[in-house]
Short mmCIF file of C-alpha atoms and ligand atoms in Angstrom, two decimals:
data_model
loop_
_atom_site.label_atom_id
_atom_site.label_comp_id
_atom_site.label_asym_id
_atom_site.label_seq_id
_atom_site.Cartn_x
_atom_site.Cartn_y
_atom_site.Cartn_z
CA MET A 1 19.03 -10.73 -7.71
CA LYS A 2 17.00 -9.98 -11.41
CA LYS A 3 17.10 -6.68 -11.89
CA PHE A 4 14.23 -4.23 -13.43
CA HIS A 5 14.11 -0.59 -14.38
CA LEU A 6 9.89 0.72 -14.89
CA THR A 7 8.86 3.76 -16.15
CA THR A 8 4.72 5.04 -15.50
CA PHE A 9 3.29 7.52 -18.74
CA GLY A 10 -0.32 8.20 -17.95
CA CYS A 11 -2.29 9.23 -14.89
CA GLN A 12 -2.54 8.49 -11.08
CA MET A 13 -4.01 5.37 -11.69
CA ASN A 14 -1.25 4.21 -13.72
CA ALA A 15 1.31 5.75 -10.68
CA HIS A 16 -0.97 2.86 -8.87
CA ASP A 17 -0.37 -0.06 -11.06
CA SER A 18 3.43 0.64 -11.25
CA GLU A 19 4.29 0.98 -6.93
CA ARG A 20 2.10 -2.21 -7.96
CA MET A 21 4.45 -3.59 -10.31
CA LYS A 22 7.37 -2.45 -8.31
CA GLY A 23 5.62 -3.93 -4.99
CA MET A 24 5.56 -7.68 -6.58
CA LEU A 25 8.38 -7.36 -8.20
CA THR A 26 10.47 -7.11 -5.22
CA SER A 27 8.44 -10.10 -3.48
CA LEU A 28 9.60 -11.51 -6.28
CA GLY A 29 13.52 -11.37 -6.02
CA TYR A 30 13.72 -8.43 -8.25
CA ALA A 31 15.21 -5.48 -7.67
CA GLU A 32 14.83 -2.27 -9.29
CA VAL A 33 17.69 -0.30 -11.10
CA GLU A 34 17.89 3.45 -12.16
CA ALA A 35 19.21 2.98 -15.77
CA ARG A 36 17.47 1.36 -18.45
CA ASP A 37 20.45 -0.96 -19.62
CA ASP A 38 22.00 -2.10 -16.24
CA ALA A 39 17.96 -4.17 -16.22
CA ASP A 40 17.35 -8.06 -16.99
CA LEU A 41 13.36 -6.84 -17.10
CA ILE A 42 12.65 -3.42 -19.66
CA LEU A 43 8.71 -2.59 -18.49
CA PHE A 44 6.94 -0.04 -19.30
CA ASN A 45 3.53 1.13 -18.24
CA THR A 46 1.74 3.01 -21.28
CA CYS A 47 -0.61 5.37 -21.33
CA SER A 48 -2.73 6.52 -24.75
CA ILE A 49 -5.01 9.94 -23.65
CA ARG A 50 -4.17 11.71 -25.96
CA GLU A 51 -1.63 11.26 -29.37
CA ASN A 52 1.57 12.76 -27.74
CA ALA A 53 1.81 10.29 -24.99
CA ASP A 54 1.86 7.18 -27.59
CA ASN A 55 4.50 9.26 -29.60
CA ARG A 56 7.11 10.04 -26.66
CA PHE A 57 6.44 6.05 -25.81
CA ILE A 58 7.53 4.51 -29.30
CA SER A 59 10.94 6.58 -29.21
CA HIS A 60 11.40 4.93 -25.40
CA LEU A 61 10.03 1.44 -27.01
CA GLY A 62 12.56 2.17 -29.69
CA GLU A 63 15.90 2.09 -26.88
CA ALA A 64 14.25 -0.88 -25.39
CA LYS A 65 14.48 -2.60 -29.44
CA ARG A 66 18.39 -1.92 -29.52
CA LEU A 67 19.25 -3.27 -25.68
CA LYS A 68 16.98 -6.33 -26.42
CA THR A 69 19.29 -6.66 -30.21
CA GLU A 70 22.39 -6.61 -27.79
CA ASP A 71 21.25 -9.34 -25.24
CA PRO A 72 18.49 -11.54 -26.69
CA GLY A 73 18.07 -12.69 -22.32
CA ARG A 74 16.86 -9.07 -21.99
CA ILE A 75 12.48 -9.00 -21.01
CA VAL A 76 10.78 -6.48 -23.13
CA GLY A 77 7.43 -5.57 -20.88
CA VAL A 78 4.43 -3.03 -22.51
CA GLY A 79 1.31 -2.96 -19.41
CA GLY A 80 -1.11 -0.68 -19.71
CA CYS A 81 -4.02 1.59 -21.91
CA TRP A 82 -1.72 1.76 -24.83
CA ALA A 83 -0.80 -2.34 -24.50
CA GLN A 84 -4.50 -2.68 -24.15
CA SER A 85 -5.48 -0.41 -26.87
CA VAL A 86 -3.26 -1.97 -28.87
CA LYS A 87 -3.54 -5.76 -28.14
CA GLU A 88 -1.76 -8.53 -29.82
CA GLU A 89 -0.76 -5.91 -33.21
CA VAL A 90 1.71 -5.19 -30.68
CA PHE A 91 3.66 -8.34 -30.85
CA ARG A 92 3.47 -8.37 -34.77
CA ARG A 93 4.56 -4.85 -34.86
CA PHE A 94 7.16 -4.53 -32.42
CA PRO A 95 7.71 -8.06 -32.68
CA PHE A 96 10.72 -7.56 -29.51
CA VAL A 97 8.58 -7.12 -26.94
CA ASP A 98 8.12 -10.46 -25.33
CA VAL A 99 4.98 -10.44 -22.83
CA ALA A 100 2.28 -7.16 -23.41
CA PHE A 101 -0.52 -6.63 -20.28
CA GLY A 102 -3.53 -4.33 -20.15
CA PRO A 103 -4.59 -1.64 -17.53
CA GLY A 104 -4.69 -3.15 -13.86
CA GLN A 105 -3.48 -6.87 -14.75
CA ILE A 106 0.02 -6.48 -12.93
CA HIS A 107 -1.10 -10.18 -11.35
CA ARG A 108 -0.52 -11.14 -15.15
CA LEU A 109 3.39 -10.48 -15.21
CA ALA A 110 3.41 -12.55 -12.27
CA GLU A 111 2.14 -15.37 -14.65
CA PHE A 112 4.60 -14.65 -17.31
CA LEU A 113 7.78 -14.01 -15.44
CA ASN A 114 7.17 -17.04 -13.26
CA SER A 115 5.63 -19.88 -16.84
CA ASP A 116 8.31 -21.76 -18.15
CA SER A 117 8.32 -20.04 -22.02
CA LEU A 118 8.96 -16.45 -22.10
CA THR A 119 7.96 -16.43 -25.85
CA ALA A 120 5.66 -13.91 -26.18
CA GLN A 121 1.91 -13.27 -24.07
CA GLY A 122 -0.10 -11.05 -24.55
CA TYR A 123 -2.64 -11.13 -21.41
CA PHE A 124 -6.00 -8.48 -22.71
CA GLU A 125 -8.93 -9.56 -20.96
CA PHE A 126 -10.62 -8.13 -18.20
CA GLU A 127 -10.77 -9.34 -15.16
CA GLU A 128 -12.21 -8.34 -11.51
CA PHE A 129 -9.85 -6.07 -9.43
CA SER A 130 -5.73 -8.21 -9.06
CA GLY A 131 -6.82 -7.61 -5.40
CA ASP A 132 -4.24 -7.10 -2.35
CA LEU A 133 -0.64 -6.91 -3.70
CA PRO A 134 2.08 -5.03 -1.73
CA SER A 135 2.92 -1.76 -3.23
CA HIS A 136 6.55 0.61 -3.18
CA ARG A 137 4.74 4.05 -2.43
CA GLU A 138 7.11 6.77 -3.65
CA ARG A 139 6.20 8.63 0.04
CA GLN A 140 5.57 6.29 2.29
CA PHE A 141 3.39 9.42 3.94
CA GLN A 142 0.92 9.43 0.83
CA GLY A 143 -1.55 6.83 0.08
CA TRP A 144 -3.31 5.53 -2.82
CA LEU A 145 -6.21 3.86 -2.06
CA GLN A 146 -8.58 2.26 -5.76
CA ILE A 147 -12.00 2.69 -5.41
CA SER A 148 -13.38 1.30 -8.58
CA GLN A 149 -11.66 -0.13 -11.84
CA GLY A 150 -13.28 0.90 -15.01
CA CYS A 151 -15.40 3.73 -16.82
CA ASN A 152 -18.90 3.45 -17.66
CA CYS A 153 -19.17 6.53 -19.07
CA ALA A 154 -19.19 7.40 -23.10
CA CYS A 155 -17.33 10.38 -23.58
CA SER A 156 -17.05 10.62 -27.19
CA TYR A 157 -13.23 11.65 -27.36
CA CYS A 158 -11.91 8.95 -25.23
CA ILE A 159 -10.46 6.22 -25.11
CA VAL A 160 -10.34 5.26 -21.41
CA PRO A 161 -14.17 3.30 -21.51
CA THR A 162 -11.93 0.73 -24.18
CA THR A 163 -8.97 0.39 -21.90
CA ARG A 164 -10.37 -0.01 -18.85
CA GLY A 165 -13.34 -2.10 -19.71
CA ARG A 166 -16.87 -1.81 -16.94
CA GLU A 167 -17.20 0.03 -14.10
CA GLU A 168 -16.81 -2.43 -10.96
CA SER A 169 -16.59 -0.80 -7.13
CA ARG A 170 -14.32 -2.62 -4.74
CA ASP A 171 -15.95 -4.23 -1.69
CA PRO A 172 -16.93 -0.35 1.76
CA ASP A 173 -15.40 -2.69 4.34
CA LEU A 174 -12.42 -4.25 1.99
CA LEU A 175 -11.57 -0.99 0.54
CA ILE A 176 -12.18 0.03 4.52
CA ALA A 177 -9.39 -2.65 5.93
CA GLU A 178 -6.57 -1.28 3.64
CA ALA A 179 -7.17 1.68 4.75
CA GLU A 180 -6.41 0.75 8.35
CA ARG A 181 -3.30 -1.18 7.00
CA GLN A 182 -2.12 1.95 5.02
CA SER A 183 -2.46 4.35 7.70
CA ALA A 184 -0.91 1.92 10.44
CA GLU A 185 2.10 1.49 7.39
CA GLY A 186 2.41 5.39 7.77
CA VAL A 187 0.28 6.96 5.31
CA ILE A 188 -1.22 10.26 6.82
CA GLU A 189 -2.66 11.16 3.20
CA LEU A 190 -4.41 8.84 1.05
CA THR A 191 -6.24 10.58 -2.16
CA LEU A 192 -9.07 7.74 -2.83
CA LEU A 193 -8.87 6.77 -6.81
CA GLY A 194 -11.14 5.81 -9.86
CA GLN A 195 -12.20 6.85 -13.30
CA ASN A 196 -14.76 7.83 -12.40
CA VAL A 197 -15.00 8.34 -8.23
CA ASN A 198 -17.68 9.99 -7.37
CA SER A 199 -19.82 7.31 -9.54
CA TYR A 200 -18.53 4.75 -6.76
CA GLY A 201 -21.20 1.64 -5.29
CA ARG A 202 -23.63 2.17 -8.16
CA ASP A 203 -22.87 -1.43 -9.16
CA LEU A 204 -22.72 -3.43 -5.94
CA PRO A 205 -24.64 -5.87 -4.55
CA LYS A 206 -27.53 -4.33 -2.19
CA GLU A 207 -26.00 -5.78 0.85
CA THR A 208 -22.66 -3.50 0.54
CA ARG A 209 -23.75 -0.53 -1.82
CA ILE A 210 -23.60 2.83 0.13
CA ARG A 211 -23.11 6.44 -1.84
CA PHE A 212 -19.07 7.65 -2.92
CA SER A 213 -19.67 10.05 0.02
CA ASP A 214 -20.90 7.35 2.93
CA LEU A 215 -17.67 5.33 1.32
CA LEU A 216 -16.17 9.34 2.37
CA ARG A 217 -17.72 9.15 5.72
CA ARG A 218 -16.44 5.92 6.53
CA VAL A 219 -12.25 6.91 5.73
CA ASP A 220 -12.38 9.59 7.95
CA GLN A 221 -13.40 7.81 10.63
CA VAL A 222 -9.57 5.62 10.10
CA ASP A 223 -7.34 6.72 12.99
CA GLY A 224 -4.49 8.84 11.45
CA ILE A 225 -5.74 9.38 7.74
CA GLU A 226 -5.79 13.66 8.26
CA ARG A 227 -6.14 13.60 4.89
CA ILE A 228 -8.35 12.38 2.26
CA ARG A 229 -8.18 13.02 -1.35
CA TYR A 230 -9.80 11.47 -4.40
CA THR A 231 -9.49 11.94 -8.22
CA SER A 232 -11.12 12.51 -10.66
CA PRO A 233 -15.04 13.02 -10.65
CA HIS A 234 -17.20 13.81 -12.79
CA PRO A 235 -19.55 16.24 -12.47
CA LYS A 236 -22.52 14.88 -13.95
CA ASP A 237 -22.27 13.21 -10.03
CA MET A 238 -21.13 15.42 -8.22
CA ARG A 239 -24.80 15.54 -5.69
CA GLU A 240 -25.37 18.27 -2.90
CA ASP A 241 -24.07 14.94 -1.01
CA VAL A 242 -20.47 14.59 -1.95
CA ILE A 243 -20.15 18.58 -0.99
CA GLU A 244 -21.68 18.57 1.95
CA ALA A 245 -19.20 16.04 2.98
CA HIS A 246 -16.25 18.02 2.65
CA ALA A 247 -18.59 20.49 5.02
CA GLU A 248 -18.87 18.08 7.58
CA LEU A 249 -15.74 15.36 7.65
CA SER A 250 -12.41 17.05 9.37
CA GLY A 251 -10.02 14.73 6.91
CA LEU A 252 -11.46 15.36 3.40
CA CYS A 253 -9.46 18.55 1.40
CA GLU A 254 -10.37 21.85 0.18
CA HIS A 255 -10.69 20.84 -2.98
CA ILE A 256 -12.81 19.38 -6.29
CA HIS A 257 -11.59 18.85 -9.26
CA LEU A 258 -14.50 19.66 -11.44
CA PRO A 259 -13.98 18.64 -15.51
CA LEU A 260 -15.83 20.95 -17.54
CA GLN A 261 -14.12 19.72 -21.22
CA SER A 262 -15.98 22.22 -22.64
CA GLY A 263 -18.01 25.44 -22.09
CA SER A 264 -19.98 25.08 -24.87
CA SER A 265 -23.47 22.95 -24.59
CA VAL A 266 -23.36 22.21 -28.13
CA ILE A 267 -20.07 21.14 -27.79
CA LEU A 268 -20.94 19.04 -24.27
CA LYS A 269 -23.12 17.58 -26.16
CA LYS A 270 -21.70 16.00 -28.56
CA MET A 271 -18.98 15.31 -25.70
CA ARG A 272 -21.47 13.13 -25.04
CA ARG A 273 -20.44 14.66 -20.86
CA THR A 274 -24.39 14.44 -20.20
CA TYR A 275 -23.79 17.57 -18.49
CA THR A 276 -24.84 21.11 -19.70
CA ARG A 277 -22.70 24.22 -18.90
CA GLU A 278 -25.58 25.72 -16.61
CA ARG A 279 -25.82 22.54 -14.98
CA TYR A 280 -22.07 22.81 -14.22
CA MET A 281 -22.22 26.40 -12.99
CA ASP A 282 -25.03 25.05 -10.73
CA ARG A 283 -22.18 22.86 -9.25
CA VAL A 284 -19.81 25.81 -9.00
CA ALA A 285 -22.31 28.07 -7.20
CA MET A 286 -23.51 24.59 -5.23
CA ILE A 287 -19.85 24.73 -3.69
CA ARG A 288 -18.95 28.14 -3.32
CA GLU A 289 -21.64 29.00 -1.18
CA ARG A 290 -20.64 25.55 0.47
CA LEU A 291 -17.11 25.89 0.30
CA PRO A 292 -15.96 28.61 0.11
CA ASP A 293 -12.65 28.62 0.50
CA CYS A 294 -12.30 25.46 -1.51
CA GLY A 295 -9.84 24.53 -3.96
CA ILE A 296 -11.54 24.56 -7.50
CA THR A 297 -10.03 22.72 -10.68
CA THR A 298 -10.63 21.70 -13.62
CA ASP A 299 -9.95 19.97 -17.22
CA ILE A 300 -10.17 21.54 -20.68
CA ILE A 301 -9.52 19.96 -24.06
CA VAL A 302 -9.31 23.39 -27.12
CA GLY A 303 -10.88 22.02 -30.87
CA PHE A 304 -12.79 19.22 -30.53
CA PRO A 305 -14.47 18.88 -33.58
CA GLY A 306 -17.23 20.93 -34.98
CA GLU A 307 -15.76 23.40 -31.79
CA SER A 308 -17.31 27.08 -33.05
CA ASP A 309 -14.84 30.41 -32.58
CA GLU A 310 -17.87 31.76 -30.39
CA ASP A 311 -18.76 27.73 -28.78
CA PHE A 312 -14.58 28.22 -27.61
CA ALA A 313 -15.78 31.93 -26.28
CA GLN A 314 -17.75 30.47 -24.13
CA THR A 315 -14.97 28.24 -22.89
CA LEU A 316 -13.32 31.62 -22.51
CA GLU A 317 -16.33 32.98 -20.74
CA VAL A 318 -16.46 30.25 -17.58
CA VAL A 319 -12.97 30.07 -16.92
CA GLU A 320 -13.63 33.64 -16.39
CA GLU A 321 -16.92 33.12 -14.27
CA VAL A 322 -15.31 30.56 -12.68
CA GLY A 323 -11.72 31.32 -11.70
CA TYR A 324 -10.17 28.44 -11.57
CA ASP A 325 -7.19 27.85 -8.92
CA GLY A 326 -5.63 25.72 -12.07
CA ALA A 327 -6.59 23.82 -15.24
CA PHE A 328 -5.24 21.28 -17.49
CA THR A 329 -5.89 21.79 -20.48
CA PHE A 330 -5.59 19.72 -24.09
CA ILE A 331 -5.48 19.76 -27.09
CA TYR A 332 -8.13 17.56 -28.23
CA SER A 333 -6.32 14.76 -30.28
CA PRO A 334 -8.98 11.77 -31.96
CA ARG A 335 -7.96 8.33 -30.49
CA ARG A 336 -8.69 5.60 -32.53
CA GLY A 337 -12.31 3.48 -31.89
CA THR A 338 -13.80 6.97 -30.28
CA LEU A 339 -16.62 8.58 -31.82
CA ALA A 340 -15.10 12.08 -31.94
CA ALA A 341 -12.53 10.19 -34.26
CA GLU A 342 -14.70 9.66 -37.11
CA MET A 343 -16.94 12.91 -36.44
CA ASP A 344 -16.89 15.70 -38.96
CA GLY A 345 -15.54 19.63 -38.52
CA GLN A 346 -11.86 18.27 -37.17
CA VAL A 347 -10.53 21.88 -36.54
CA SER A 348 -7.01 22.32 -37.93
CA HIS A 349 -4.21 22.14 -35.57
CA PRO A 350 -2.86 26.34 -36.35
CA VAL A 351 -6.63 27.86 -35.05
CA LYS A 352 -6.11 24.53 -31.62
CA LYS A 353 -2.77 25.92 -30.99
CA GLU A 354 -4.19 28.92 -31.40
CA ARG A 355 -6.97 28.91 -29.09
CA MET A 356 -4.98 26.49 -26.60
CA ALA A 357 -2.41 30.49 -26.25
CA ALA A 358 -6.24 32.54 -25.44
CA LEU A 359 -6.84 29.52 -23.36
CA LEU A 360 -3.55 29.18 -20.84
CA GLU A 361 -3.83 33.33 -20.97
CA VAL A 362 -7.14 33.15 -19.25
CA VAL A 363 -6.60 29.80 -16.98
CA GLN A 364 -3.05 31.61 -15.38
CA ARG A 365 -4.74 35.54 -14.43
CA ARG A 366 -7.57 33.87 -12.85
CA ALA A 367 -6.35 31.27 -11.05
CA LYS A 368 -3.39 34.57 -9.55
CA ALA A 369 -5.66 37.11 -9.36
CA GLU A 370 -7.73 33.75 -7.13
CA ALA A 371 -4.16 32.93 -5.11
CA GLN A 372 -3.99 36.30 -4.00
CA ARG A 373 -7.29 35.31 -1.28
CA PHE A 374 -4.04 33.09 0.32
CA VAL A 375 -1.80 36.04 1.29
CA GLY A 376 -1.31 36.83 4.52
CA ARG A 377 -2.61 33.68 6.20
CA PRO A 378 -0.94 30.47 8.11
CA LEU A 379 -2.46 27.29 6.00
CA GLU A 380 -1.67 24.22 6.53
CA VAL A 381 1.02 22.21 4.51
CA LEU A 382 2.10 18.53 3.86
CA VAL A 383 5.35 18.71 3.39
CA GLU A 384 6.55 16.67 0.74
CA GLY A 385 10.95 17.50 -0.13
CA PRO A 386 12.78 20.17 -1.67
CA SER A 387 11.57 22.98 -3.68
CA ARG A 388 11.99 21.98 -7.30
CA ASN A 389 14.08 24.94 -8.47
CA ASP A 390 15.63 25.50 -5.51
CA PRO A 391 16.96 23.41 -3.34
CA THR A 392 17.70 25.12 0.41
CA ARG A 393 13.78 25.80 0.69
CA ILE A 394 11.12 23.28 1.17
CA ARG A 395 7.52 22.09 -0.91
CA GLY A 396 4.49 20.55 -0.32
CA ARG A 397 0.86 21.33 -0.79
CA SER A 398 -2.36 23.01 1.07
CA ARG A 399 -5.68 21.45 1.69
CA GLN A 400 -6.66 23.13 -1.33
CA ASN A 401 -4.37 21.20 -3.89
CA LYS A 402 -2.16 24.43 -3.95
CA ALA A 403 1.84 23.64 -4.23
CA VAL A 404 3.68 25.82 -1.99
CA ASN A 405 7.51 26.74 -1.63
CA PHE A 406 8.54 28.00 1.88
CA GLU A 407 10.92 28.44 3.84
CA GLY A 408 11.38 26.62 7.08
CA THR A 409 13.13 22.94 8.98
CA ALA A 410 10.17 20.93 8.39
CA LEU A 411 10.52 16.79 7.30
CA PRO A 412 9.01 15.27 4.11
CA GLY A 413 5.71 13.87 5.97
CA GLN A 414 4.82 16.40 8.45
CA LEU A 415 2.82 18.30 8.73
CA VAL A 416 3.08 22.69 9.40
CA GLU A 417 1.93 26.16 8.96
CA VAL A 418 3.26 28.19 6.85
CA ASP A 419 2.67 31.47 6.49
CA ILE A 420 1.90 32.17 2.65
CA THR A 421 3.80 35.74 1.74
CA GLU A 422 2.73 35.88 -2.56
CA ALA A 423 0.85 33.77 -4.60
CA THR A 424 1.52 33.21 -8.62
CA SER A 425 -1.23 31.41 -11.14
CA GLN A 426 0.87 27.99 -9.90
CA SER A 427 2.34 28.37 -6.89
CA LEU A 428 2.81 29.59 -3.52
CA THR A 429 5.06 31.09 -1.21
CA GLY A 430 6.03 31.65 2.44
CA THR A 431 7.61 30.88 5.47
CA GLU A 432 6.38 27.75 8.13
CA ARG A 433 5.84 29.33 11.18
CA LEU A 434 7.94 27.54 13.94
CA LEU A 435 6.89 25.74 16.93
CA SER A 436 3.51 25.93 14.63
CA ARG A 437 3.88 21.84 13.88
CA ILE A 438 1.19 19.72 14.12
CA ALA A 439 1.00 16.82 15.69
CA VAL A 440 0.29 13.33 13.86
N1 LIG B 501 -7.86 14.34 -26.70
C1 LIG B 501 -7.48 16.10 -25.42
N2 LIG B 501 -8.24 15.35 -24.41
C2 LIG B 501 -8.20 14.54 -23.81
N3 LIG B 501 -8.42 14.02 -23.18
C3 LIG B 501 -8.87 12.94 -23.04
N4 LIG B 501 -9.45 11.93 -24.10
C4 LIG B 501 -8.51 13.28 -24.34
C5 LIG B 501 -8.44 13.16 -25.90
N5 LIG B 501 -8.95 12.22 -26.87
C6 LIG B 501 -8.47 15.03 -21.55
C7 LIG B 501 -9.41 15.04 -21.24
C8 LIG B 501 -9.48 14.45 -19.94
C9 LIG B 501 -7.80 14.47 -19.42
C10 LIG B 501 -7.56 12.88 -18.31
O1 LIG B 501 -8.10 14.29 -20.86
O2 LIG B 501 -9.90 16.28 -20.30
O3 LIG B 501 -10.71 15.24 -18.59
FE1 LIG B 502 -3.36 6.63 -20.22
FE2 LIG B 502 -6.46 7.16 -19.22
FE3 LIG B 502 -5.09 5.13 -19.69
FE4 LIG B 502 -5.16 6.79 -17.00
S1 LIG B 502 -6.60 5.94 -18.37
S2 LIG B 502 -2.73 5.72 -18.15
S3 LIG B 502 -4.23 8.82 -18.76
S4 LIG B 502 -4.98 5.97 -20.73
#
C-alpha cells in the first residue's frame, strides 16, 4: 500500500480541504502515515495570509527536498493558497516539487496521481467546487459544510481574492442533502464554511436564490444537527435577518465572529472594508440587544499602512467598548499583489510590536472580565477530548465558543452540562453535572 503524509497550514477552509484530500487519497488506496520520512507521497496544504505563514512552510519544504534527494521515487505535492499565489514559479524555485495545485482543487491531485507521467504539473485554473468527495473527519461528530468558495471583497491587505477567485455559492438543495448525509454519519455540530459566509446566495440563479439566514433556517431543520456554527462572516453583511436567526433557531450557536480589523474609520476606508466604526458599533448594539448572552469574537490587524497613534487608539477604544470574548490579533504583513503593500506610510516593526502588546493587554483584560458572566452558571458543552494541559480532565466548547476544561466522565461527542466555577480570558473551568447528559 502506498503511504502519504499531509501537513496543513492556514484556516478552517484549508483544514476542510485537507480532510477531503485524505478521503480522496484513501479511496485511491493510499494510507496515512505519521512520519514524513515514511511517506511515498509528501503533501502540503499551504496558506499565504501573512508572511510568517509563508516562512513556516518554506522550512518544511526544505525537509521534503532532503527526503526527495534521498529517494527520488517520492512525490512532493503542494496545494492551497501559497501554491496558487506563486503559480508556475513554484517549479522554478523548488524544482523537486512534482505537483502543485490551487485551493479546493483536490480532484486535480487525483488526476495527477492517476496519470502516466508523474512529471511537474501545475493546476491553477479557478474552477467550480469539486463536488462531493469523501471526507475523513478528524472527529466523527463535527462536520464542515462548504457553502461557497472565493470572495468578492476587495480588502486591500488580503491575498485571498487572488488565491481563491470570485465568490460562488453552492446550490441550497445540495447543501441540505449534504447536511443530512453528515447527520446520518453521526455529525451533531456542523460548521458552515465560506470566505464570506453571510453574502451567501447573491450569485445564485433566481429560481434557487435564498439568503444566508434562510439557509441557516433550513440547516436548523435537519434532524440530528444539534449545533450550527459558521465562519467567516463580514460585518457589512451582518444584517438583522442573520441576528434574528440566532435568536430564533435552536441549533444556531450563540456566537458571532465579527472581524473588526481596525477601529478607525480612516483606516477602515484604506482597508476597503466598506463600513465605518459607527456602522460596526451599530451591529454590535443590535447583537447585544437581541442576543444578550452571545459570544462575540473578532480579528484585528495592527500596523496597517498609515495607521497613526490616534487611529490605533481608536482600535483600543472599540475593544474596550465591545469587550470581545476573544480576538485573533495580527501584525500587518504586506502581501504580494495587494493594494496595501504599495501604500505609503508603512509602519515600522518596533511600532507594530508595541501596538500589538498594548492591544493584547486590553483584549485579555476585557475577555477575562466578560467571561465572569458564566461563573456560577451551567453551560452546555460539547466534549472534544482530554484537556491539553491536564489529561485527567475533559475539554470541550460551550455554545458561545468558549473552551471549557472540567472534571467529569463524559466522552468525546457527548453534550453535557457543566457548572462553571472559574473564568480566565482564554477558557472556563467547571464540573460536569452528573445525570445531566443530554441525549442526542
Ligand atoms: N496582514 C495581517 N493580517 C491579515 N489578515 C488578512 N490579511 C492580512 C495581512 N496581510 C488577517 C485579517 C483576517 C484574518 C483571517 O487574517 O484579520 O480577518
Ligand atoms: Fe490561508 Fe486565507 Fe488561504 Fe485560508 S484562505 S489558507 S487563511 S490564505
